[in-house]
Coordinates of C-alpha atoms and ligand atoms in Angstrom, one line a residue:
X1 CA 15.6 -18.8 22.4
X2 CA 18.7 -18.4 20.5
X3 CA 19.9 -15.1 19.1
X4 CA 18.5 -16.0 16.2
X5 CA 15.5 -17.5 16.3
X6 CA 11.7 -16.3 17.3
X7 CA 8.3 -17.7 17.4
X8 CA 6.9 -15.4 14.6
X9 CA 8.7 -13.6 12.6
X10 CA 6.8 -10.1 11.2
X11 CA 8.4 -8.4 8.5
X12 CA 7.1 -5.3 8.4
X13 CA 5.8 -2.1 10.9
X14 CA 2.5 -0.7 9.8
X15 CA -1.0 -1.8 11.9
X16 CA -1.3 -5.1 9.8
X17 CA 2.1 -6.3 10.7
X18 CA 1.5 -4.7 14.2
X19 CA -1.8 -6.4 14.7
X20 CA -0.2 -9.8 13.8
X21 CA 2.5 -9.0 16.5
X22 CA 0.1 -8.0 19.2
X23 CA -1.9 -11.2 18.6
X24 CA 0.9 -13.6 18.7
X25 CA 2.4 -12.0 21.6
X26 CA -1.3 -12.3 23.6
X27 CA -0.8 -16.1 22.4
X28 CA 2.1 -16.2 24.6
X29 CA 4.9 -16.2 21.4
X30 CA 7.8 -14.4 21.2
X31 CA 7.5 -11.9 18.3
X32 CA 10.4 -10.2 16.1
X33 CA 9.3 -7.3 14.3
X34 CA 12.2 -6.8 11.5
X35 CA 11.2 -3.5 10.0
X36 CA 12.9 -1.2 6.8
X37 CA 11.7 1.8 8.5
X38 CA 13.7 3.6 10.9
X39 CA 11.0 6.2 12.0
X40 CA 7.2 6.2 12.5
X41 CA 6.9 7.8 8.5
X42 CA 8.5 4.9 7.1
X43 CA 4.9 3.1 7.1
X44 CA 2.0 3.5 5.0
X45 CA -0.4 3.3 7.7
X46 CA 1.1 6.5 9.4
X47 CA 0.2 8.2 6.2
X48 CA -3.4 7.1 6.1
X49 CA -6.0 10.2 6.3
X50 CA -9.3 9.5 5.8
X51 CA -9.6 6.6 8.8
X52 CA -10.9 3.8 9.7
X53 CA -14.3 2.5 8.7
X54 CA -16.3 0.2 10.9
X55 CA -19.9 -1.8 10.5
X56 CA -21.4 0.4 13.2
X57 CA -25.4 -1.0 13.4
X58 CA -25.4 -1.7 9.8
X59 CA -23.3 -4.4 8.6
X60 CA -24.8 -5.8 5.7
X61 CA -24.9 -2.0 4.2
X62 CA -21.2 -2.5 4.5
X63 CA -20.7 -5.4 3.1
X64 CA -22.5 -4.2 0.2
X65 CA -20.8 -1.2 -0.2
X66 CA -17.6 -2.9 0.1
X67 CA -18.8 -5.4 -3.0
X68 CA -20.1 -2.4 -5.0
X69 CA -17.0 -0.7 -5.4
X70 CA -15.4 -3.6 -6.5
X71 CA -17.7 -3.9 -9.6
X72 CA -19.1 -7.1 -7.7
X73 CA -15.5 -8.7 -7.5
X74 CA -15.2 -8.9 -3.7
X75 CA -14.6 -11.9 -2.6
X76 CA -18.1 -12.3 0.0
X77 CA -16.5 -14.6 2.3
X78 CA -13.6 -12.3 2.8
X79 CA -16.0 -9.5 2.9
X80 CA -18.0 -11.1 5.8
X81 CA -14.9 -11.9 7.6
X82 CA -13.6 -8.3 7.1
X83 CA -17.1 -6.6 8.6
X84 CA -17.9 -9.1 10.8
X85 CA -14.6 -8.5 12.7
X86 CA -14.4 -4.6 12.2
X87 CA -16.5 -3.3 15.5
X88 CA -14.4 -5.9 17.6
X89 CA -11.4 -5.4 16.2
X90 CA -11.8 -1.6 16.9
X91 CA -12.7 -1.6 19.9
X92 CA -10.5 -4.1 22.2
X93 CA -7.1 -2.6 19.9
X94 CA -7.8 0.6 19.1
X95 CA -9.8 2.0 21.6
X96 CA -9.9 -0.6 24.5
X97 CA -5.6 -1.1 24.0
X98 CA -4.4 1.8 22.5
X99 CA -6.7 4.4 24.0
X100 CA -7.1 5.8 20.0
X101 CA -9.0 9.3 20.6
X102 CA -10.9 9.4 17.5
X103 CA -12.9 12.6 16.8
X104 CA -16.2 12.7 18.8
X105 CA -19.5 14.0 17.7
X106 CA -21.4 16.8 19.6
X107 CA -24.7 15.3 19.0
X108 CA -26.1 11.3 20.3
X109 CA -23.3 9.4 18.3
X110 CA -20.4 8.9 20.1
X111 CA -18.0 9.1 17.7
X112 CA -17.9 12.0 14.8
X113 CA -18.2 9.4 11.9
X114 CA -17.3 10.3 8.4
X115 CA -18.1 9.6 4.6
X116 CA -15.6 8.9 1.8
X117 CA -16.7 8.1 -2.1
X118 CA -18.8 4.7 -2.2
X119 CA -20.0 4.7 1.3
X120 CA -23.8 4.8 1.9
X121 CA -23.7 6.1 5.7
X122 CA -21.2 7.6 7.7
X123 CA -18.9 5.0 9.4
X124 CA -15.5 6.3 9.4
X125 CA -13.4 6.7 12.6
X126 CA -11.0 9.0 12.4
X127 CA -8.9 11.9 14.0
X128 CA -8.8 15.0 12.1
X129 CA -7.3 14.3 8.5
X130 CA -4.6 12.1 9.9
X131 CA -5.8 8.8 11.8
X132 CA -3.0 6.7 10.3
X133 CA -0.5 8.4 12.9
X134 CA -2.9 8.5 15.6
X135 CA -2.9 4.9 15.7
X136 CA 0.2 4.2 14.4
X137 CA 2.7 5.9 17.0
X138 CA 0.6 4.4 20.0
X139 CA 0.2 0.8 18.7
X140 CA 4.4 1.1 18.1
X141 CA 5.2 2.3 21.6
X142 CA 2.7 -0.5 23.0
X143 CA 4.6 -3.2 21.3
X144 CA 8.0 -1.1 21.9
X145 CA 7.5 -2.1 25.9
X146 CA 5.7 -5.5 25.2
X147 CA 7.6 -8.4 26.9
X148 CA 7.3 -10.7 23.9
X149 CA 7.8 -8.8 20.9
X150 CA 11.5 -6.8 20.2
X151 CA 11.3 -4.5 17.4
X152 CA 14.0 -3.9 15.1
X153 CA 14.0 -1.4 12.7
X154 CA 16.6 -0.5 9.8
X155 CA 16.1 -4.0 9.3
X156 CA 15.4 -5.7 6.0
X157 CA 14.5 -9.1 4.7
X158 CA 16.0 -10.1 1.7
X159 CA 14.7 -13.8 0.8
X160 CA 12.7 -16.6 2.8
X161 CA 14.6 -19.4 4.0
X162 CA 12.4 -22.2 2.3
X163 CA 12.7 -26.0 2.0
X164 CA 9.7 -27.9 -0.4
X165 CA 7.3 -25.4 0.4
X166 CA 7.6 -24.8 3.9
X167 CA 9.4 -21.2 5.5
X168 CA 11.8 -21.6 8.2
X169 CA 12.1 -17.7 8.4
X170 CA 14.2 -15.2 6.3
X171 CA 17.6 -13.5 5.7
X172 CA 17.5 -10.1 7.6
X173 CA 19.9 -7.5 6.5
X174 CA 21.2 -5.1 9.2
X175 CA 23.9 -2.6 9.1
X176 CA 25.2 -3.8 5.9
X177 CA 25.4 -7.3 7.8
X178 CA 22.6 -10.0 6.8
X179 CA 22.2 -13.4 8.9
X180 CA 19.2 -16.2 8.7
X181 CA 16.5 -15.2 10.7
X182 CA 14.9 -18.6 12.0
X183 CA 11.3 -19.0 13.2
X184 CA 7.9 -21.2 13.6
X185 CA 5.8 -18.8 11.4
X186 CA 6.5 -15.7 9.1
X187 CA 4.5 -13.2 8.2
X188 CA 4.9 -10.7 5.5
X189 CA 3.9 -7.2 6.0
X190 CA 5.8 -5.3 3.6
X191 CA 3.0 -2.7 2.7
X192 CA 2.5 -1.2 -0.9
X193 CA 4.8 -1.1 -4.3
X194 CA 4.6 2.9 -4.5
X195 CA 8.3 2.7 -5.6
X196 CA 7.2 1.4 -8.9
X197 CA 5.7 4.6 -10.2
X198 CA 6.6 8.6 -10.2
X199 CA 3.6 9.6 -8.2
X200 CA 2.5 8.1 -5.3
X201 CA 1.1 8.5 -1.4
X202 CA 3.8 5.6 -0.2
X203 CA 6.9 6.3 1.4
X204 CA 10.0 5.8 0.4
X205 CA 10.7 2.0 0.2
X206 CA 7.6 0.9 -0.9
X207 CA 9.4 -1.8 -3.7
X208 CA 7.0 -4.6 -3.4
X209 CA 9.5 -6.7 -1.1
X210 CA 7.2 -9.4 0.9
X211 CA 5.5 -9.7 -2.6
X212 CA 9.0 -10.3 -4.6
X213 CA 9.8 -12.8 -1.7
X214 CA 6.9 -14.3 -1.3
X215 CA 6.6 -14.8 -5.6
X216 CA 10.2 -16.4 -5.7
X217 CA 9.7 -18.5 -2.7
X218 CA 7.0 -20.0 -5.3
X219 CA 3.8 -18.6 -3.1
X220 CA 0.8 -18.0 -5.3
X221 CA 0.2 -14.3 -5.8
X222 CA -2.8 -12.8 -7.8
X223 CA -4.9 -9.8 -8.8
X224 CA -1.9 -7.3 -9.2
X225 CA -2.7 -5.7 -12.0
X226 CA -5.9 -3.9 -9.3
X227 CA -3.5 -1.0 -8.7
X228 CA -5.3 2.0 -7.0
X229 CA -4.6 5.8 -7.9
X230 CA -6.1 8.4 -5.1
X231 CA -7.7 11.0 -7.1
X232 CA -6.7 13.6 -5.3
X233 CA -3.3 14.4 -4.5
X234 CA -1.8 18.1 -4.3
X235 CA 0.6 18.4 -7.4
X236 CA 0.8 22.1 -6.6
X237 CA 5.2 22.9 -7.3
X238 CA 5.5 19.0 -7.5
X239 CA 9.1 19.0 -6.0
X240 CA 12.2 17.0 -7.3
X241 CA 12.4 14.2 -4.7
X242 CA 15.3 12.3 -3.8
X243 CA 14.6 8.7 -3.6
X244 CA 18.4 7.5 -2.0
X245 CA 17.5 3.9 -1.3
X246 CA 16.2 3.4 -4.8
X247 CA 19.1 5.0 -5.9
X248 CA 17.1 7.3 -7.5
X249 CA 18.2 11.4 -6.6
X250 CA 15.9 12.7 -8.7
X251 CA 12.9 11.5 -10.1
X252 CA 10.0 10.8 -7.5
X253 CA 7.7 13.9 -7.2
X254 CA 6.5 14.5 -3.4
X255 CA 3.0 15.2 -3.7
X256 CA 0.6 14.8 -0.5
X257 CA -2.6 13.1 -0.4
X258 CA -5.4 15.2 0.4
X259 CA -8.2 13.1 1.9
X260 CA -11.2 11.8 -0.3
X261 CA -13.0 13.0 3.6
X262 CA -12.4 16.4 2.2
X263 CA -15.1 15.3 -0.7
X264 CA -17.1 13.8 1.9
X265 CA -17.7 17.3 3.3
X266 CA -18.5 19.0 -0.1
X267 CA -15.3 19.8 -1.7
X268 CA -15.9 19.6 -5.9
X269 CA -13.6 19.4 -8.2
X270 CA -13.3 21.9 -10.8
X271 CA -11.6 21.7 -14.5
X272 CA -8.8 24.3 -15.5
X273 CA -11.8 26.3 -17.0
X274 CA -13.3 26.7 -13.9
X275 CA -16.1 24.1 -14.0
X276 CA -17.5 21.4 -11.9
X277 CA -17.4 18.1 -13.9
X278 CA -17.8 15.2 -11.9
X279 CA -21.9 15.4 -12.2
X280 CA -21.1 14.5 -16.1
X281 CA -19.0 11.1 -15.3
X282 CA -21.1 9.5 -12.7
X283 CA -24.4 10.2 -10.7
X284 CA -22.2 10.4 -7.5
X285 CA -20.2 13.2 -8.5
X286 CA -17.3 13.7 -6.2
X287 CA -18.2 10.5 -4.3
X288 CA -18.4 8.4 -7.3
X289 CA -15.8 5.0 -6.6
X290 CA -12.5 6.1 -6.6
X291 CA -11.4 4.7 -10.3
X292 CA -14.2 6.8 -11.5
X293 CA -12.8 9.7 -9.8
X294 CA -9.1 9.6 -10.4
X295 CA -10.0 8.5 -14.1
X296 CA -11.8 11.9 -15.0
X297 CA -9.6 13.9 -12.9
X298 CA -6.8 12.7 -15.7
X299 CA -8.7 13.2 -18.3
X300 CA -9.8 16.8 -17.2
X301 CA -5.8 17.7 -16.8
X302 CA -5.0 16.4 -20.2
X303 CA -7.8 18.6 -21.7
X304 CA -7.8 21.3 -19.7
X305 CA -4.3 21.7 -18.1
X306 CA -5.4 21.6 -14.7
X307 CA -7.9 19.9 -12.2
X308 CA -8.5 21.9 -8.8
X309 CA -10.3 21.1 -5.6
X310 CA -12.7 23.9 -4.8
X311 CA -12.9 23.6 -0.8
X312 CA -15.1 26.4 -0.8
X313 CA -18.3 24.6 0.1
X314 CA -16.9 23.5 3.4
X315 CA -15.3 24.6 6.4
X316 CA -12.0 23.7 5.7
X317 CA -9.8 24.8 7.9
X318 CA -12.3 24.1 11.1
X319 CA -12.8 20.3 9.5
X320 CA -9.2 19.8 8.4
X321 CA -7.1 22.0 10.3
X322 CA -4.1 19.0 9.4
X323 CA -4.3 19.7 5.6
X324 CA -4.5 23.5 6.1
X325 CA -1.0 23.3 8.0
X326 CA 0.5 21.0 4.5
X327 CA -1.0 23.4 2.3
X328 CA 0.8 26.2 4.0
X329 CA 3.7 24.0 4.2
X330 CA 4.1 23.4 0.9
X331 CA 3.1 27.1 -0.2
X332 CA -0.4 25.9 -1.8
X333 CA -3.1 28.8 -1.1
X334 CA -5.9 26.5 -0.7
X335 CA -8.8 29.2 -0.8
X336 CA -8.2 29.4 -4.7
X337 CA -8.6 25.5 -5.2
X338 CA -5.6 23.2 -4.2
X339 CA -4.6 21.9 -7.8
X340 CA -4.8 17.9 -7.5
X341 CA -3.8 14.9 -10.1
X342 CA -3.8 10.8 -9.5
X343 CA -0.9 9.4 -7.8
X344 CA -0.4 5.2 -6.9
X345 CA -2.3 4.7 -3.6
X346 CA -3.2 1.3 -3.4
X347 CA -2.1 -2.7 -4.3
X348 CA -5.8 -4.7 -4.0
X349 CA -4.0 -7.2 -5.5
X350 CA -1.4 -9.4 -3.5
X351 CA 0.0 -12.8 -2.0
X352 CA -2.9 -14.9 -2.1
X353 CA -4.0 -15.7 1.8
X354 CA -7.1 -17.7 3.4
X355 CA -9.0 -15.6 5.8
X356 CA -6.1 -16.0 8.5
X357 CA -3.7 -14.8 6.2
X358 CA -1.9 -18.1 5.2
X359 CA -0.3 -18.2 2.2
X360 CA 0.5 -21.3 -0.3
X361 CA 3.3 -22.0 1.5
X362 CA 3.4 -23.9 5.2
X363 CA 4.5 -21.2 7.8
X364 CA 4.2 -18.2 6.0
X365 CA 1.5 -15.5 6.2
X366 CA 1.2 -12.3 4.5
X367 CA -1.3 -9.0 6.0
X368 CA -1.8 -5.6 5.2
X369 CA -1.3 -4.0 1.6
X370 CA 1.0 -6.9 0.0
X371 CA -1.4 -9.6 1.0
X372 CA -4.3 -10.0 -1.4
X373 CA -7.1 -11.3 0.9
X374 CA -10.1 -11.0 -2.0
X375 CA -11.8 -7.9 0.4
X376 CA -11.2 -5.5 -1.9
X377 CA -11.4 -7.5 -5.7
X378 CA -10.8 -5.0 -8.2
X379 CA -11.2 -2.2 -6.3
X380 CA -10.7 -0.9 -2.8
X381 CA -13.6 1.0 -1.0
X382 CA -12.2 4.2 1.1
X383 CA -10.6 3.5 4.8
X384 CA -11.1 -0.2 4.5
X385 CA -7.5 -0.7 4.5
X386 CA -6.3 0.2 8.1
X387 CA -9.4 -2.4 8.8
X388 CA -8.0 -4.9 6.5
X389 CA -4.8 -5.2 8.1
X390 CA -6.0 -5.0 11.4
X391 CA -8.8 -8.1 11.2
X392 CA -6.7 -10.3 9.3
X393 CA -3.1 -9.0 11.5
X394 CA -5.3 -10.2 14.8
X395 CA -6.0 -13.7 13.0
X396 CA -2.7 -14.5 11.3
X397 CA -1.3 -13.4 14.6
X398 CA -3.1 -15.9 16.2
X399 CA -2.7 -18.3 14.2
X400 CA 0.7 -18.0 13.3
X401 CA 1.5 -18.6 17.1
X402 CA 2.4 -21.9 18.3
X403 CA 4.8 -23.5 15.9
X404 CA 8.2 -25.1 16.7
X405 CA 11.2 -23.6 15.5
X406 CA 13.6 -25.4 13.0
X407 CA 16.5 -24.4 11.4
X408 CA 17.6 -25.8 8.0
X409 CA 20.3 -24.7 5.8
X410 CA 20.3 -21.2 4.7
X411 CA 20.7 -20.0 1.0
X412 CA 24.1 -18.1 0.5
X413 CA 24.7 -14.9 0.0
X414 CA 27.4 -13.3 -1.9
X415 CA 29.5 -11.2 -0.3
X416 CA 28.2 -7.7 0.5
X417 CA 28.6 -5.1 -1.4
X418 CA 26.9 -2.1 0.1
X419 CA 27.8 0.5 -2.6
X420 CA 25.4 -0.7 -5.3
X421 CA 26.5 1.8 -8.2
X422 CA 24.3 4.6 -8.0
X423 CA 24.1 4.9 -11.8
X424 CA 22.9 1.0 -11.9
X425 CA 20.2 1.3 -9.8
X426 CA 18.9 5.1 -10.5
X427 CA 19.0 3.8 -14.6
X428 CA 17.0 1.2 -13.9
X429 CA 14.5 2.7 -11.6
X430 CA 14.1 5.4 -13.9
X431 CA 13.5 2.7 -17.1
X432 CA 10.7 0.7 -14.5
X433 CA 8.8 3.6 -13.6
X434 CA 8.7 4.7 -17.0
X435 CA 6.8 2.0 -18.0
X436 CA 5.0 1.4 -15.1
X437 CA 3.7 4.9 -15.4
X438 CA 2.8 4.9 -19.7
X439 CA 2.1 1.4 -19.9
X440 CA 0.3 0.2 -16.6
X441 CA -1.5 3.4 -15.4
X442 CA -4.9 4.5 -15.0
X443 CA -5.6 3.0 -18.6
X444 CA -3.9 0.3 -20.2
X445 CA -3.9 -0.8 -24.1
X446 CA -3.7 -4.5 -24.2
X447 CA -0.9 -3.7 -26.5
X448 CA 1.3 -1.3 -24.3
X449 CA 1.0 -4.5 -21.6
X450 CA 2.7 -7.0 -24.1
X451 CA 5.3 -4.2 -24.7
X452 CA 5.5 -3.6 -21.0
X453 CA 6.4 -7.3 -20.5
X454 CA 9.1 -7.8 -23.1
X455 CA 10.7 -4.4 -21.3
X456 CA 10.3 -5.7 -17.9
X457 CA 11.5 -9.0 -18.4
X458 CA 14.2 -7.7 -19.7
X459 CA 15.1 -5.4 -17.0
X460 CA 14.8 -8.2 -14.7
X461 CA 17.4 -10.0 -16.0
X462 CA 20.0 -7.3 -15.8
X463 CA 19.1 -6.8 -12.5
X464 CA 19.2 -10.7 -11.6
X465 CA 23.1 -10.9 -13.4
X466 CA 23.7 -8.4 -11.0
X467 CA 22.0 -9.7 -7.9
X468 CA 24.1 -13.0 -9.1
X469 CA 27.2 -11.3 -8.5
X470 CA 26.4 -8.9 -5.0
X471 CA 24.5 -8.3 -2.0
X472 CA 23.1 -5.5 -0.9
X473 CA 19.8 -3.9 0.4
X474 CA 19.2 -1.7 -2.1
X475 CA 20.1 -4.1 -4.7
X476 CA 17.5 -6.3 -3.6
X477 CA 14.6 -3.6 -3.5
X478 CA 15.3 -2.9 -7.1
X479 CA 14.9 -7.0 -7.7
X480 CA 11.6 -6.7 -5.9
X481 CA 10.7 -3.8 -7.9
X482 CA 11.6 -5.4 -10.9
X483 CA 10.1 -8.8 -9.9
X484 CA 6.9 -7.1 -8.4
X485 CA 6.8 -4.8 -11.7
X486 CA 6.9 -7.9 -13.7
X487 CA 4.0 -9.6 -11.7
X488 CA 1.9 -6.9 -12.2
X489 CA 3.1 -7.0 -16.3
X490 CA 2.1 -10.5 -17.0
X491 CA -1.6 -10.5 -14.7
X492 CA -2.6 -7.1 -16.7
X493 CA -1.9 -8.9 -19.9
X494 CA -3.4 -12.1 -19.1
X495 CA -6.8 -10.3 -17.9
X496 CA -9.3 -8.8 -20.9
X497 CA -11.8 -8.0 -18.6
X498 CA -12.2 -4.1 -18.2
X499 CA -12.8 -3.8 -14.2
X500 CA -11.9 -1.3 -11.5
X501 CA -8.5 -0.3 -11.2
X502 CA -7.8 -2.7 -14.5
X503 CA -9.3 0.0 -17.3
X504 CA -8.7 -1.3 -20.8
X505 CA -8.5 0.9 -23.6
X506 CA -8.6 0.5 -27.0
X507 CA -5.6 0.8 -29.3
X508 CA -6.1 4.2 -30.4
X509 CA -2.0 4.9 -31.1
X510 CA 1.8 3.7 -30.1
X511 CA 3.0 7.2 -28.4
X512 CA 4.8 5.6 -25.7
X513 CA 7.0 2.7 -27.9
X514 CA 9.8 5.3 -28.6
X515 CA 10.0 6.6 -24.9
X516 CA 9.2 4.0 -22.6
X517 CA 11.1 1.1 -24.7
X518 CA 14.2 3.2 -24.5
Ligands
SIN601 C1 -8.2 9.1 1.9 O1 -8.1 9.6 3.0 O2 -8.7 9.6 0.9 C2 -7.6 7.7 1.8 C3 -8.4 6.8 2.4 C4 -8.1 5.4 1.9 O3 -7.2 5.2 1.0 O4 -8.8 4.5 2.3

């Protein structure tokens, strides 16, 4: 195989683009990981908390769980395919491959399973508070020594190479240097679009990228305006971030996720007069679906200044000994109520695959958080996402395997230009997340998503004059955010149903047309 040229090409490093490597490779392909991130943390899946549910002896209980917190917009096929999978998939990767050490119980059930908001039973594998690293490093180091699969990391794509709706593989930027990438299948991976608002649990990076690609490739992509916001994220000191490769030094607060498992183990949330208010929002309290939570939890902080978790009730630092070390890290005393707000957590929505994760277009797959699969409809149910991209990794892997390579003519580039002006891009990010944040939040005012449009379209085309005239990575992440941001934009408006993550509101008042619009 020529330098450049593999089998399967998987952009992306978290488990759903690591599944879909692993599976290829056991089909005997050669596998290129190309991968932004240049350590473990550059993935969302290292992140992940809470764990990894699975059917256990009760699958249909799942399944319905699954389709209850999506409001009954799950797709049931998907759902099926998702469940039905889970137990195997767990077991021959993650426990059978990997050798995953996932808390055990001290009673019969092997495994110490927890609960998170919307789950009926307990059914969550996890280790401690932070099972997306337990996983994560292990599955990277098997693939790191795998025969068939080279990974490369600090290595982006920028565009498919495409040719009347087939992929032949993408451009990969390395180094400042980008080249075609050829191969018989691609898979997109990219993870989340955390980048397109000022709080979230992503990482750094998280612009939307396979999506963007994927979109302007001409690959149908659907359900973004089901945008996720975890409930509970510790705001306490909310630092200045810097945000370099969005050219964006100061703006994105670093808040850290603490687990809805915490909940699951009888932490309440408590207004900034002191009182528990969940019981008065839903019958499930604290474990109500998570658009229920994070919804009150905003409206609490706007009335009452602040919104608290009370881990009292629990055990916390024998349960979550993980989260006891980031409080103290980030100089939050957790025994008088870790102060928490909504942050971004979560696309549902995505590039539209079949249940082996091909897209619209011949030869190109998408997995994991940027591939919209109809599991999770308009909302997600907790630690069904590591399972997500593992199931449908392991079938477009397996699918994906198998093709001939072909090369065809490669779009040009403009010459490089590395030093995208850090003005340009940290101006722009600032003006997308702005809206993002007012105008396509928690709520959203039919109105404000009209506005939102007009403001994004026109940001897009300043950034696409100057993607017509330069190269450069971070150039191109701000055209995915902006193309991504857009996507998002235009479904929100086109969709009056109130559902999920997509919570109209009436029109009650314009506050945000002299800010946002600026
Ligand atoms: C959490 O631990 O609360 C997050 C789990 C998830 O997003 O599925």
């Amino acid at each position: 195989m020529s330098e450049n040229t593999t089998d399967v090409l998987v952009v992306g490093s978290g488990i759903a683009g690591l599944a879909s490597a692993l599976a290829a490779a056991r089909e005997g392909a050669e596998v290129t990981v190309a991968t932004k991130a240049t350590r473990p943390e550059g993935s969302s899946s290292w992140w992940a908390q809470g764990g990894i549910a699975i059917a256990r002896d009760d699958p249909e209980q799942f399944k319905a769980d699954i389709v209850e917190a999506s409001s009954g917009t799950a797709d049931h096929e998907a759902v099926d395919v998702l469940v039905d999978g889970a137990n195997d998939a767990v077991r021959d990767v993650l426990l059978e491959t990997l050798d995953v050490e996932f808390d055990e119980a001290e009673g019969d059930d092997e495994f110490d399973f927890g609960r998170e908001a919307a789950h009926s039973s307990d059914r969550i594998l996890h280790v401690d508070a932070s099972t997306g690293k337990h996983i994560h490093v292990p599955f990277l180091n098997y693939l790191d020594d795998h025969e068939h699969v080279e990974i490369r990391d600090d290595t982006a794509a920028l565009e498919l190479v495409r040719h009347e709706g087939r992929v032949y593989g993408a451009i990969l930027e390395s180094d400042g240097e980008f080249e075609p990438y050829y191969a018989g299948a691609t898979i997109l991976a990219t993870g989340g679009i955390g980048d397109l608002y000022p709080r979230t649990t992503n990482p750094d990076g998280s612009t939307g990228d396979g999506i963007a690609m994927a979109a302007l490739a001409g690959a149908e992509v659907t359900d973004m305006e089901y945008i996720q916001f975890h409930p509970t994220v510790c705001v306490a000191g909310e630092a200045r971030s810097a945000s370099k490769r969005s050219g964006d030094a100061a703006e994105r607060d670093s808040p850290f996720l603490v687990s809805e498992a915490v909940r699951g183990e009888g932490a309440v949330l408590r207004n900034g007069d002191g009182e528990r208010f969940m019981p008065d929002y839903h019958a499930d309290a604290e474990l109500a679906p998570r658009d229920v939570v994070a919804r009150a939890v905003k409206t609490e902080r706007d009335e009452t200044g602040e919104v608290t978790l009370d881990v009292s009730p629990l055990d916390f630092e024998g349960e979550f000994p993980d989260l006891v070390d980031k409080c103290e890290d980030h100089g939050v005393d957790w025994e008088d109520g870790i102060p928490v707000a909504p942050a971004e957590h979560f696309l549902c929505g995505g590039i539209d695959v079949d249940d082996r994760g091909q897209s619209s277009l011949d030869r190109l797959y998408a997995v994991g958080e940027c591939s919209r699969t109809g599991v999770h409809g308009a909302n997600r149910l907790a630690s069904t996402s590591l399972l997500e991209g593992l199931v449908w990794g392991l079938r477009a892997g397996e699918d994906a395997a198998g093709n001939d390579v072909e090369t065809i003519e490669a779009p040009e580039l403009l010459e490089r230009d590395p030093e995208l002006p850090e003005n340009f891009a940290r101006e722009k990010f600032h003006r997308l997340r702005r809206v993002m944040d007012e105008y396509i939040g928690l709520e959203r005012d039919p109105d404000d998503l009209t506005r939102a449009m007009s403001v994004l379209r026109r940001l897009k085309g300043e950034v696409d004059a100057y993607t017509r005239t330069r190269t450069s990575r971070s150039l191109y992440e701000l055209r995915s955010a902006s193309v991504t941001s857009l996507l998002i934009a235009r479904q929100a408006a086109e969709n009056d149903r109130s559902v999920g993550c997509h919570h109209l509101v009436e029109d009650e008042q314009d506050p945000a047309e002299s800010t946002a619009d600026d």
